[in-house]
Short mmCIF file of C-alpha atoms in Angstrom, two decimals:
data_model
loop_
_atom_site.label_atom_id
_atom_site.label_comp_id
_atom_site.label_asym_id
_atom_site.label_seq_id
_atom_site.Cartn_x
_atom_site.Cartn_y
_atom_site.Cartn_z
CA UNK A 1 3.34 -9.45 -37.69
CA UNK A 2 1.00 -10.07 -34.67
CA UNK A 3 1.97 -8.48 -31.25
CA UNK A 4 3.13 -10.14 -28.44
CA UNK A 5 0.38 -10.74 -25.80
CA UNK A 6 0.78 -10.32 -21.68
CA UNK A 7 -1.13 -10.32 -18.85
CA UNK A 8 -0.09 -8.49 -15.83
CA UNK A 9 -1.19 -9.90 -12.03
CA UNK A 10 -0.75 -8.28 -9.34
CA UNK A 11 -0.28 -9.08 -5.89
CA UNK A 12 0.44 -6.92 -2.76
CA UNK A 13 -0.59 -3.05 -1.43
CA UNK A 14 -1.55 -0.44 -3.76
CA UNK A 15 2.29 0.92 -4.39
CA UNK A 16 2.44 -2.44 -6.52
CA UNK A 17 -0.68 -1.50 -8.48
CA UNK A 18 0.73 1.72 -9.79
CA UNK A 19 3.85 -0.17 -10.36
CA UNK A 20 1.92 -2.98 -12.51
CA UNK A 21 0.47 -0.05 -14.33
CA UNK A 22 3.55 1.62 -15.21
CA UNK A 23 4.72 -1.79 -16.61
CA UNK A 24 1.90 -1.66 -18.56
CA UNK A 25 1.94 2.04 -19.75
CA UNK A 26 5.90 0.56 -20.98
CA UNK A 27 4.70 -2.37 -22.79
CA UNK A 28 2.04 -0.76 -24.36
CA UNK A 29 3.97 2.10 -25.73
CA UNK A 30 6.44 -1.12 -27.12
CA UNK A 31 4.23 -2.76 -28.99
CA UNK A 32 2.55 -5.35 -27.01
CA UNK A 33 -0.73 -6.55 -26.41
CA UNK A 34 -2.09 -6.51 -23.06
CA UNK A 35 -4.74 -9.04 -21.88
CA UNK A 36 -6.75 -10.08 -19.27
CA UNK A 37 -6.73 -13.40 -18.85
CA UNK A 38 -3.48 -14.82 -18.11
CA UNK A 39 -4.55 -18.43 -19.85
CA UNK A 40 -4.64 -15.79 -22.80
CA UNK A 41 -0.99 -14.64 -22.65
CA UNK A 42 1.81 -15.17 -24.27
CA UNK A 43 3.79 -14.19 -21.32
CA UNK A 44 2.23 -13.85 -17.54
CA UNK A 45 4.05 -11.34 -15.76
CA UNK A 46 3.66 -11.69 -12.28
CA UNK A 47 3.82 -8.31 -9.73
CA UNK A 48 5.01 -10.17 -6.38
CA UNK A 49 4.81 -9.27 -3.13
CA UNK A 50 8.15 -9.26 -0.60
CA UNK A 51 6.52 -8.22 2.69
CA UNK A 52 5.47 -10.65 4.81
CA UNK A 53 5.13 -15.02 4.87
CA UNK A 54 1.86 -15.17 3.52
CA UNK A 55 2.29 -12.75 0.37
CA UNK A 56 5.56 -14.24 -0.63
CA UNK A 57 3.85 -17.49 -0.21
CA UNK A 58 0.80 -15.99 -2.46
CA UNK A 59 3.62 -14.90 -4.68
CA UNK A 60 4.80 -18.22 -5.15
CA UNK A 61 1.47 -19.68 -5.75
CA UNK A 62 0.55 -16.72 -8.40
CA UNK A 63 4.02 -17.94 -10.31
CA UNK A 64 3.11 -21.50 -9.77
CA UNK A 65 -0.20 -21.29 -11.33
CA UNK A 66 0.87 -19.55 -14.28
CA UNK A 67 3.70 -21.68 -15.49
CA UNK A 68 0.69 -24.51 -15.48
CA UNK A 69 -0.46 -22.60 -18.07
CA UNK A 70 2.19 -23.42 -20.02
CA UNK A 71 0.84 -26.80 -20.79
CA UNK A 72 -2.28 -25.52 -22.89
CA UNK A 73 0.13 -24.04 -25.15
CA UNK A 74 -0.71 -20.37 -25.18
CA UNK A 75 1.53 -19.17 -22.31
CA UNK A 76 4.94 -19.08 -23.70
CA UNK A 77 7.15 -17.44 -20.41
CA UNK A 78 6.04 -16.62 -16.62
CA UNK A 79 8.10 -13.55 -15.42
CA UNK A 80 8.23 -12.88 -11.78
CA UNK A 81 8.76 -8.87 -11.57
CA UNK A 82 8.18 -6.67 -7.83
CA UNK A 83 9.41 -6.61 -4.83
CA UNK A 84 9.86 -10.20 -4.08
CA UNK A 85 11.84 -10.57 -6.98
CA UNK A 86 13.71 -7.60 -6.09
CA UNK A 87 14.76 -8.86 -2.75
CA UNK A 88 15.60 -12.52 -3.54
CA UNK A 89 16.77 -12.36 -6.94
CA UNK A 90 18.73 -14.52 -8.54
CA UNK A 91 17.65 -17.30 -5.27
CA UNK A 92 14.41 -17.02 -6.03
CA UNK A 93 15.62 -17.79 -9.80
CA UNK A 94 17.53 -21.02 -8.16
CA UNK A 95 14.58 -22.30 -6.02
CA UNK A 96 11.70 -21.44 -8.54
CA UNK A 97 12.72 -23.19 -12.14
CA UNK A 98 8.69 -22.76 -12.98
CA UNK A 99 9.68 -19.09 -13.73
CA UNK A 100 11.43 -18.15 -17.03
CA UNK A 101 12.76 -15.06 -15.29
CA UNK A 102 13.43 -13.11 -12.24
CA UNK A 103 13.45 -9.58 -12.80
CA UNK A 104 14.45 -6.32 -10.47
CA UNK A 105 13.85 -3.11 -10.83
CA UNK A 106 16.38 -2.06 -12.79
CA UNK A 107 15.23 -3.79 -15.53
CA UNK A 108 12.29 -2.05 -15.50
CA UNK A 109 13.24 0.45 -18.14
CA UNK A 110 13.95 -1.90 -20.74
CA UNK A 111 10.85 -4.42 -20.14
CA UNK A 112 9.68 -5.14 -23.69
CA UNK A 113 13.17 -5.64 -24.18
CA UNK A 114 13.44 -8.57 -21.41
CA UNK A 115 10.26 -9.92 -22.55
CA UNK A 116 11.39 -10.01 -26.35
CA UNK A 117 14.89 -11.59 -25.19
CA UNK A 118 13.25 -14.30 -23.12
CA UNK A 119 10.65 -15.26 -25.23
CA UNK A 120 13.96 -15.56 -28.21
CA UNK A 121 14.89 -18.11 -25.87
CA UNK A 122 17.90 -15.58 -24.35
CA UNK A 123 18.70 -17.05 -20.81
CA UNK A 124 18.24 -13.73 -18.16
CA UNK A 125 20.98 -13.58 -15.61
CA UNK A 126 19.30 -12.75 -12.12
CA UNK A 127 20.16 -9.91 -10.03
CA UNK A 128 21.97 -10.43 -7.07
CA UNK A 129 19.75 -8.35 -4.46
CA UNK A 130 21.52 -5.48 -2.85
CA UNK A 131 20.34 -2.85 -0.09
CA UNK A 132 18.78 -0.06 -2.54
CA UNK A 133 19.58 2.47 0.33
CA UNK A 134 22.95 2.47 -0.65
CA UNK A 135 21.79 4.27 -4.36
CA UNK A 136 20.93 7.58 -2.85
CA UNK A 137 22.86 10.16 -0.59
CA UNK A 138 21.89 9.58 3.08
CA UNK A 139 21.07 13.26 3.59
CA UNK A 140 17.08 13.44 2.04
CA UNK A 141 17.87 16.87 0.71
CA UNK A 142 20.70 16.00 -1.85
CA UNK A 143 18.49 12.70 -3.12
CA UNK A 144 16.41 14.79 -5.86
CA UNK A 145 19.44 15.45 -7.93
CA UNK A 146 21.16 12.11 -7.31
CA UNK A 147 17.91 10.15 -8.24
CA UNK A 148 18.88 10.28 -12.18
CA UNK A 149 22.58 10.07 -11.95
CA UNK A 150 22.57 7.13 -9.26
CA UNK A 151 25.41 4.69 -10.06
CA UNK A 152 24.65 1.45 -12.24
CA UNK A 153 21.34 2.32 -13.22
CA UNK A 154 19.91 3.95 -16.55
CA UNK A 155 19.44 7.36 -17.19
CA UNK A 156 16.07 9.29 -15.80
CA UNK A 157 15.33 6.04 -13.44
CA UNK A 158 14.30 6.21 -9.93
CA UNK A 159 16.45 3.63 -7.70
CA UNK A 160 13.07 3.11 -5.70
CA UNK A 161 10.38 1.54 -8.29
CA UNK A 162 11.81 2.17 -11.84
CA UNK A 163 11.56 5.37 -14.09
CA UNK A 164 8.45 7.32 -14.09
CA UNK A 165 6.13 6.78 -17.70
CA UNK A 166 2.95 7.04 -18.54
CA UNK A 167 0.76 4.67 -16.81
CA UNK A 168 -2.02 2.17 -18.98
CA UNK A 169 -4.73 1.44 -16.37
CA UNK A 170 -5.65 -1.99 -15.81
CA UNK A 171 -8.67 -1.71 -13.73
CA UNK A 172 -11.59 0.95 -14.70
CA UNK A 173 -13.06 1.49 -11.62
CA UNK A 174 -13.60 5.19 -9.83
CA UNK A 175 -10.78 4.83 -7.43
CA UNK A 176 -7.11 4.40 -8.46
CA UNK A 177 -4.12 4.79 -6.30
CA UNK A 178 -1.44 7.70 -6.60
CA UNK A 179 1.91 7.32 -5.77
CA UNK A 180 3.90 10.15 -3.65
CA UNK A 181 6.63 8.87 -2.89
CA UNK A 182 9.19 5.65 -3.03
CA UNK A 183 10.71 4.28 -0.48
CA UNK A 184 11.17 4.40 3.05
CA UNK A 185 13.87 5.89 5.79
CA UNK A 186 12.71 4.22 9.32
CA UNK A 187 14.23 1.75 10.51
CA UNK A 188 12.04 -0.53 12.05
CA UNK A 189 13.34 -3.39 13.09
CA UNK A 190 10.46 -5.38 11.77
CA UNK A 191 10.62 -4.56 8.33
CA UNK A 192 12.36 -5.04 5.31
CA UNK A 193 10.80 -2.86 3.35
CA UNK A 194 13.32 -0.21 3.51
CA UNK A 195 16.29 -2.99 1.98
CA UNK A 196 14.77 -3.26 -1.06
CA UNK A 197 12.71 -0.36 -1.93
CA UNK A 198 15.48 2.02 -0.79
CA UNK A 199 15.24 5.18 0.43
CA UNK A 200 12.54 7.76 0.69
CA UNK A 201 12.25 9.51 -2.19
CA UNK A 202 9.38 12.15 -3.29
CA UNK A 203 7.79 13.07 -6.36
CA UNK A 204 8.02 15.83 -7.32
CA UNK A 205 4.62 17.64 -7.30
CA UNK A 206 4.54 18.64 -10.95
CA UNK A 207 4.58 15.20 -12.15
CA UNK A 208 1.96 13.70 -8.92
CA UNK A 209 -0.78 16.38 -10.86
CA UNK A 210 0.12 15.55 -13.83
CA UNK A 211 -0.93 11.99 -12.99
CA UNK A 212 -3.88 13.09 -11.31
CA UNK A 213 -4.96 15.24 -14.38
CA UNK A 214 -4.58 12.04 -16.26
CA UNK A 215 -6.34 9.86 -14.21
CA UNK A 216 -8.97 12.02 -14.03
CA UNK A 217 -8.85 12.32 -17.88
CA UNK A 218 -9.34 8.39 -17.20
CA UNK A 219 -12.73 8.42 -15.62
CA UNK A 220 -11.28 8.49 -12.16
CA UNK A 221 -13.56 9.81 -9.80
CA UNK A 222 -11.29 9.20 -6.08
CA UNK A 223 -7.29 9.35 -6.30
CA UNK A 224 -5.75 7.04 -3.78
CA UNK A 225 -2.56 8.44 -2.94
CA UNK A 226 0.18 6.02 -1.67
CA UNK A 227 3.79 5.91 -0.17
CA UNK A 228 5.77 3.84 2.08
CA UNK A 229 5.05 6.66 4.29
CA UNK A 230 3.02 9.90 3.41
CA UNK A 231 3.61 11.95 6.58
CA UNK A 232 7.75 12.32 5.44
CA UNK A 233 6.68 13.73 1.61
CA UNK A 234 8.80 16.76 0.97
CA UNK A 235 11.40 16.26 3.17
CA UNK A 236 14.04 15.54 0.28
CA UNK A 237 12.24 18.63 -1.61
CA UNK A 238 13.17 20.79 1.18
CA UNK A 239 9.65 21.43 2.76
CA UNK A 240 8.24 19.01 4.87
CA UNK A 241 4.93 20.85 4.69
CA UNK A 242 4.52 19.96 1.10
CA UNK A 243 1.96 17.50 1.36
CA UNK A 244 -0.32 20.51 3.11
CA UNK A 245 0.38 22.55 0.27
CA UNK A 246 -0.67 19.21 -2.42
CA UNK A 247 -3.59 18.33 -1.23
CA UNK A 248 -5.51 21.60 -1.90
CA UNK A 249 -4.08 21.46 -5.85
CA UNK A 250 -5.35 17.78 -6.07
CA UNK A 251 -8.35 18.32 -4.55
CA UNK A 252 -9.23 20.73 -7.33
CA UNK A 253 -8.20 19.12 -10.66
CA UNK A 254 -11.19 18.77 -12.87
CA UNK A 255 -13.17 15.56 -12.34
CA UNK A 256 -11.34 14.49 -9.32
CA UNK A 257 -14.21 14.57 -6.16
CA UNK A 258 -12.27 12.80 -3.28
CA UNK A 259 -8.65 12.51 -2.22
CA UNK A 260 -7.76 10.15 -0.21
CA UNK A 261 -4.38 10.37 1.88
CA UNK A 262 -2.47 6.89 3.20
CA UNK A 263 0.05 5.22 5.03
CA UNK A 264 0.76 7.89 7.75
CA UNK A 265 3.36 7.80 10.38
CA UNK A 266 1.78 8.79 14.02
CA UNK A 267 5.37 9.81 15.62
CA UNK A 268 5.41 12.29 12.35
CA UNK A 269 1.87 13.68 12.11
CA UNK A 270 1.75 17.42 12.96
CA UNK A 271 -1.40 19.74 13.44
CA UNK A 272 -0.74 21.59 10.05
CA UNK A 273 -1.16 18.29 8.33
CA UNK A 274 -4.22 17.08 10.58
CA UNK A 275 -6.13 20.17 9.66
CA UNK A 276 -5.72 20.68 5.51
CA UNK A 277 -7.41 16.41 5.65
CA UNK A 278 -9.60 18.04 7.82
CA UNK A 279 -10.40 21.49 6.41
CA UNK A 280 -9.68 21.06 2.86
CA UNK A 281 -12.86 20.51 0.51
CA UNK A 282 -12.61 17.07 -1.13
CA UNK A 283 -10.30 15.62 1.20
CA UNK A 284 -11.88 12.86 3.03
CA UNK A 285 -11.53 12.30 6.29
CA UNK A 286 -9.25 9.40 6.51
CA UNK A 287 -6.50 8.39 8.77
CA UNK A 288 -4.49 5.51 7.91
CA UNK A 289 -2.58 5.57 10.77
CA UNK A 290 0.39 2.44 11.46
CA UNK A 291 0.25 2.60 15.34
CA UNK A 292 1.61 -1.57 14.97
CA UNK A 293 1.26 -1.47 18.94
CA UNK A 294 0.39 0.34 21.86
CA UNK A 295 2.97 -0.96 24.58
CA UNK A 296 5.42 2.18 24.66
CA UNK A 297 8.46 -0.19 25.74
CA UNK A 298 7.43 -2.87 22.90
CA UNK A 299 7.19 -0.01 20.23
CA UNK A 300 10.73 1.23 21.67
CA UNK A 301 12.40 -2.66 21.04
CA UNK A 302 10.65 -2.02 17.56
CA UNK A 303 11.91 0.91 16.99
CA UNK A 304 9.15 3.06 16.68
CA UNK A 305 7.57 6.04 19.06
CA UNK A 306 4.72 7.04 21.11
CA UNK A 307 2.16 4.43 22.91
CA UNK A 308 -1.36 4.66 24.49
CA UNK A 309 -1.68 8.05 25.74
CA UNK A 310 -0.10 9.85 22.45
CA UNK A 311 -1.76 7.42 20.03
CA UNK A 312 -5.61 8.44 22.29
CA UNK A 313 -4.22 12.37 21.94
CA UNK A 314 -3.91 12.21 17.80
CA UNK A 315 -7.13 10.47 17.45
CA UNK A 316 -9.10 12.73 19.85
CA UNK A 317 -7.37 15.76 18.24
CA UNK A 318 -9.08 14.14 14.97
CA UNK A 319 -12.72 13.16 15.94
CA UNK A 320 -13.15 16.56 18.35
CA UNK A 321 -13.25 18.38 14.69
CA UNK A 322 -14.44 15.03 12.78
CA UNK A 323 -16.39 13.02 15.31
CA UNK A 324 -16.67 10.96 12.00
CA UNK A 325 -13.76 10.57 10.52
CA UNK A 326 -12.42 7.17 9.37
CA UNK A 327 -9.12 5.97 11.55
CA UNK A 328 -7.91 2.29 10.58
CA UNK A 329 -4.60 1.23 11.91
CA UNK A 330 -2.26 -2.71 11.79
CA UNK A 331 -1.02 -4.45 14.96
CA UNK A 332 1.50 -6.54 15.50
CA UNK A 333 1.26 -9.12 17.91
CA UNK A 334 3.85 -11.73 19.13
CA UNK A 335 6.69 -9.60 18.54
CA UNK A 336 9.74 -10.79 20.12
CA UNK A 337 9.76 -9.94 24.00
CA UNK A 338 5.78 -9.42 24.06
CA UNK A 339 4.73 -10.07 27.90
CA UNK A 340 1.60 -10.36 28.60
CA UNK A 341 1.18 -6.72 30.00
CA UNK A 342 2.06 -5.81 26.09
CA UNK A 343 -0.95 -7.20 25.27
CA UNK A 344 -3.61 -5.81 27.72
CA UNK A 345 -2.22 -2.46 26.96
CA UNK A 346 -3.09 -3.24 23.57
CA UNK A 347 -6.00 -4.35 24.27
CA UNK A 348 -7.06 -1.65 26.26
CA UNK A 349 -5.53 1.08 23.52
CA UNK A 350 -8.53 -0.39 20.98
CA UNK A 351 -10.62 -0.39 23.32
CA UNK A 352 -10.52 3.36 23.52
CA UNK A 353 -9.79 4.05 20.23
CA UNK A 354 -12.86 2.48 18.45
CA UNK A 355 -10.60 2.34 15.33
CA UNK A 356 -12.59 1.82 12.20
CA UNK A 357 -10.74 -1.36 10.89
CA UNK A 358 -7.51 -2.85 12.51
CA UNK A 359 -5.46 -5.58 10.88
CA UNK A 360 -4.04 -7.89 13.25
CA UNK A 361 -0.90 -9.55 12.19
CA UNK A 362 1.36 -12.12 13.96
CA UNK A 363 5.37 -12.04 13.84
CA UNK A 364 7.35 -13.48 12.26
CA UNK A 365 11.25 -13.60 11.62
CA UNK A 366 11.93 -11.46 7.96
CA UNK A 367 15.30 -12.39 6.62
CA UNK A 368 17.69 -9.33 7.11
CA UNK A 369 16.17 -7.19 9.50
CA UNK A 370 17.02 -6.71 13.14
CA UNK A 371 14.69 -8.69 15.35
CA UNK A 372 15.28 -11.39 13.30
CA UNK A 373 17.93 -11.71 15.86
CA UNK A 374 16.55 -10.56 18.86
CA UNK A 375 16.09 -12.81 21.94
CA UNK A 376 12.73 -13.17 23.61
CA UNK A 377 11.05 -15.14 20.36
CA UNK A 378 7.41 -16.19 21.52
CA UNK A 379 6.62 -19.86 20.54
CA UNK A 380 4.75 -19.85 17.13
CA UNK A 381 1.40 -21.52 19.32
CA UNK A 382 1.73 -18.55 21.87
CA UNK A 383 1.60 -15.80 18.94
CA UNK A 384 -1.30 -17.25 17.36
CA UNK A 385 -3.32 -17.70 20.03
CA UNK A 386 -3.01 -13.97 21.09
CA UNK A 387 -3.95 -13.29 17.65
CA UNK A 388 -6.55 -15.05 17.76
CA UNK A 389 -7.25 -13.62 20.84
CA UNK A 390 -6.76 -9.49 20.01
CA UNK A 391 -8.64 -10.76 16.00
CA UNK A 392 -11.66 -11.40 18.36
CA UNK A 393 -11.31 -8.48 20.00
CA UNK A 394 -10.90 -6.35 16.51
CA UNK A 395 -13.80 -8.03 15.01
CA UNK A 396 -16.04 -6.85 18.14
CA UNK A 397 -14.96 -3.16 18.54
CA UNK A 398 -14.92 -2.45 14.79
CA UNK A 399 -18.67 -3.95 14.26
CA UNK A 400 -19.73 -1.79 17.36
CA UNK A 401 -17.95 0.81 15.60
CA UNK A 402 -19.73 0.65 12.42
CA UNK A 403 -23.31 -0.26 14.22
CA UNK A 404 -22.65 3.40 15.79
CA UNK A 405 -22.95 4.88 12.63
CA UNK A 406 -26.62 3.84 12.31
CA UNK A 407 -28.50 6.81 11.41
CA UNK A 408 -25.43 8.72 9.75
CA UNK A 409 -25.05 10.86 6.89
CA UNK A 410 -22.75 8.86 4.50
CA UNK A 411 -21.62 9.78 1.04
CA UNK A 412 -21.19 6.71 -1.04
CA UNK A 413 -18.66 6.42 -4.14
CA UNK A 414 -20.69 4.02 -6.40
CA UNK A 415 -18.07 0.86 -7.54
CA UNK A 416 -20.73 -1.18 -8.60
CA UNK A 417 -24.34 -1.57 -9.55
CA UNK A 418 -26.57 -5.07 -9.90
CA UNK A 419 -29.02 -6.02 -12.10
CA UNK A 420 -31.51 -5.36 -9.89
CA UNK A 421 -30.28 -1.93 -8.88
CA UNK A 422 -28.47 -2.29 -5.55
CA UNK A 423 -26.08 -0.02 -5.10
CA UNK A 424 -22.14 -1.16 -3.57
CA UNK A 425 -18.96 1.31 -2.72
CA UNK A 426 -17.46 2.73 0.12
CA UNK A 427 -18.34 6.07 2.12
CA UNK A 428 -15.53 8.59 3.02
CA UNK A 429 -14.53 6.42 6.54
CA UNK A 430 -14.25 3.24 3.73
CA UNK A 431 -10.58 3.03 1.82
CA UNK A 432 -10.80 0.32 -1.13
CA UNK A 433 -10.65 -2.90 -0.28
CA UNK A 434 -9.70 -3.33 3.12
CA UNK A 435 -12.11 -1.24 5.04
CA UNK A 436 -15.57 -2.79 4.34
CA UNK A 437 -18.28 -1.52 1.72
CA UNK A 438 -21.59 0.26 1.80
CA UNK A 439 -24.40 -1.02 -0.11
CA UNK A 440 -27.62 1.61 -0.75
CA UNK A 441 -30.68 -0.18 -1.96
CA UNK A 442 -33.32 1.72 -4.08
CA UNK A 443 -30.80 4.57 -5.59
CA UNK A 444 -30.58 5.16 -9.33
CA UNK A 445 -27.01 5.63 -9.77
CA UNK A 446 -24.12 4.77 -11.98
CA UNK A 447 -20.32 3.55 -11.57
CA UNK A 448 -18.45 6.69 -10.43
CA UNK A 449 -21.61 8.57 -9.24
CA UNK A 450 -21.59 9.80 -5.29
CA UNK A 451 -24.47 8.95 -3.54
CA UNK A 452 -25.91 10.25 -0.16
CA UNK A 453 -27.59 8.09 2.00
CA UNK A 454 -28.47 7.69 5.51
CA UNK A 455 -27.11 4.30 7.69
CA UNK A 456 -29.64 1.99 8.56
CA UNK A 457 -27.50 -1.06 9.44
CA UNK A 458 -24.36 -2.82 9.87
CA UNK A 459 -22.89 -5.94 9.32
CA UNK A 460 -18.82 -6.32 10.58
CA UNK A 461 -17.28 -3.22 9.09
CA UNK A 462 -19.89 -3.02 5.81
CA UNK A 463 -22.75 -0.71 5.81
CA UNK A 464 -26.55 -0.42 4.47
CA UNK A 465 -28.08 2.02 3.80
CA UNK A 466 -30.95 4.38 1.96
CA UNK A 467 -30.58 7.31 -0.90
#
């Protein structure tokens, strides 16, 4: 009896690539076949993405395109799984026939299951979406022991992404990401996030090595280590200073050269946590720090703390031990009640910051959260022109940025190698994907190797340079 085939795609941050991978660690230990190519597949499952217009739009477009492949005759079902599914449910079911299913996390646990029924033919009732923050005790501290007894959900899973299993990686590069945490417990009025991902919930640090052990077992050379927000891990594990304590272990498993720490709340950074990325040997210097504004009265209406002069204290307390260190941040512009004051002090906040890479995003309304109903909504022209505006801006600091790195000492993860030898990854400023490459010309080098090279020039946020 031949397996059943699927194809996972993935769409979204890296908390939705673990995710995918955990779906596939399930499905593989069930019996089924897992593919590339989606055209390939008996079933496409399809890992959406619930934060913002354009990904759920993406999202829509990924499901789309694979129920067209239903009419070569190979694709049999196109499952929409993540977090938009989670937080439309059974309305996405009702607006998007093209998909056979609409699955939430809960149904995680039982995946080959699903698949099987729907592939029988069995019709899947949607969820109707709920606000996961409800599943856990409010207090962080009583969560842990909650997590596996949590009303209306199976035994051993987490209410945040699905039960923990062994994960089947689907890409074999030197990087993967590492998830601390689910979840989120801020309440900014912005963001949705917290709805349908629930409430912050750590790992516990046993099982984050144990992945890393295994992922280094894997080939993986750089662990990526994700969260809704890093700076709160340990809180419902009774230390908040846990992730100090981590870092050092993960920095040491066998095989493992870099760590890489993301997603950090500025209002919750502390100096114990600046120094061990700082001062702890294979932790890179990286700050992925969500400022989202500078304008201390804007950042109050979202919800969120500190503004110019705090943000320009954490990064100088960085770069006056790490003049090189990597700091990337996202804005948001056009946020409801944004006067044009907002956005010089913005403007003047990169300017002194000389962030490494800043994503510029424009508001807009996300069903359920609170300044969906604020007053004060700028007209859709006026918010993209000032990000178009503060984009130009970006684009000009960050490539003055990198061009002042011209003559620099860079190590280089090696990602990939051409035919004719040049050399592409990222250097320790560089997270994957979003925060440009470095390419080294005339080193002799494989995938996974780390390279040292010196700058010679820049292009936008990408490097060159020589072994």
């Amino acid at each position: 009896m031949s397996k059943h085939s699927v194809a996972i795609v993935t769409l979204g941050c890296s908390r939705n690539e673990v995710d995918s991978e955990e779906l596939a660690g399930r499905l593989d230990a069930d019996g089924f076949e897992l593919v590339d190519d989606p055209s390939a597949a008996e079933t496409v499952l399809v890992n959406t993405c619930g934060f913002v217009e354009q990904a759920k739009k993406d999202s829509v477009d990924s499901l789309l395109a694979a129920a067209d492949l239903k009419e070569s005759g190979a694709t049999k079902a196109v499952v929409a799984v993540g977090c938009m599914a989670e937080r439309y449910g059974v309305e996405l079911a009702s607006e998007l026939p093209e998909a056979d299913a609409v699955l939430g996390f809960d149904d995680y646990a039982a995946i080959g299951e699903r698949l099987r029924g729907i592939l029988g033919g069995t019709a899947h009732v949607s969820h109707v979406p709920r606000d996961r923050r409800t599943l856990l005790p409010v207090t962080p501290v009583e969560r842990q022991a909650a997590a596996y007894a949590a009303p209306d959900l199976p035994a051993g899973m987490s209410p945040a992404s699905g039960p923990r299993a062994v994960r089947r990686r689907l890409d074999g590069g030197p990087m993967a990401p590492l998830k601390l945490a689910s979840g989120c417990d801020r309440a900014c009025t912005f963001c949705a996030i917290p709805m349908f991902r629930g409430s912050f919930l750590s790992r516990r640090p046993s099982d984050v090595l144990a992945d890393a052990r295994w992922l280094a077992g894997q080939g993986v050379r750089e662990l990526f280590l994700v969260s809704e927000n890093s700076t709160s891990y340990g809180k419902d594990l009774g230390d908040l200073r846990l992730l100090e304590t981590l870092l050092p272990s993960l920095a040491e498993v066998e095989g493992i050269s870099r760590v890489r720490v993301s997603y950090l709340q500025p209002a919750e950074m502390r100096p114990t946590l600046v120094d061990a990325m700082l001062s702890t040997p294979g932790v890179v210097p990286y700050f992925d720090l969500s400022f989202q504004h500078a304008s201390t009265p804007l950042l109050r209406r979202m919800k969120r703390f500190g503004g110019t002069e705090s943000f320009l204290d954490l990064i100088a307390s960085i770069r006056d031990r790490a003049p090189g260190a990597g700091i990337r941040s996202n804005v948001i512009v056009g946020f409801p009640g944004e006067t044009e004051d907002d956005v010089a002090e913005l403007e003047s906040f990169l300017g002194q910051a000389r962030l490494d890479v800043v994503g510029v995003f424009g508001y807009s309304d996300e069903d359920g959260t609170e300044a969906a109903s604020f007053d004060g909504k700028l007209d859709p022209d006026e918010v993209s022109e000032r990000v178009s505006r503060v984009s130009d801006l970006v684009e000009e600091l960050v490539a003055q940025r990198a061009e002042d790195r011209v003559g620099e000492t860079v190590s280089v993860l090696v990602e990939s190698v051409s035919a004719d030898g040049v050399v592409e990854g990222r250097a320790e400023h560089q997270g994957p994907e979003v925060d440009g490459t470095t390419t080294v010309s005339g080193a002799r080098a494989a995938v996974g190797d780390i390279v040292t090279a010196t700058v010679t020039a820049s292009d936008g946020a990408d490097l060159v340079a020589v072994p």
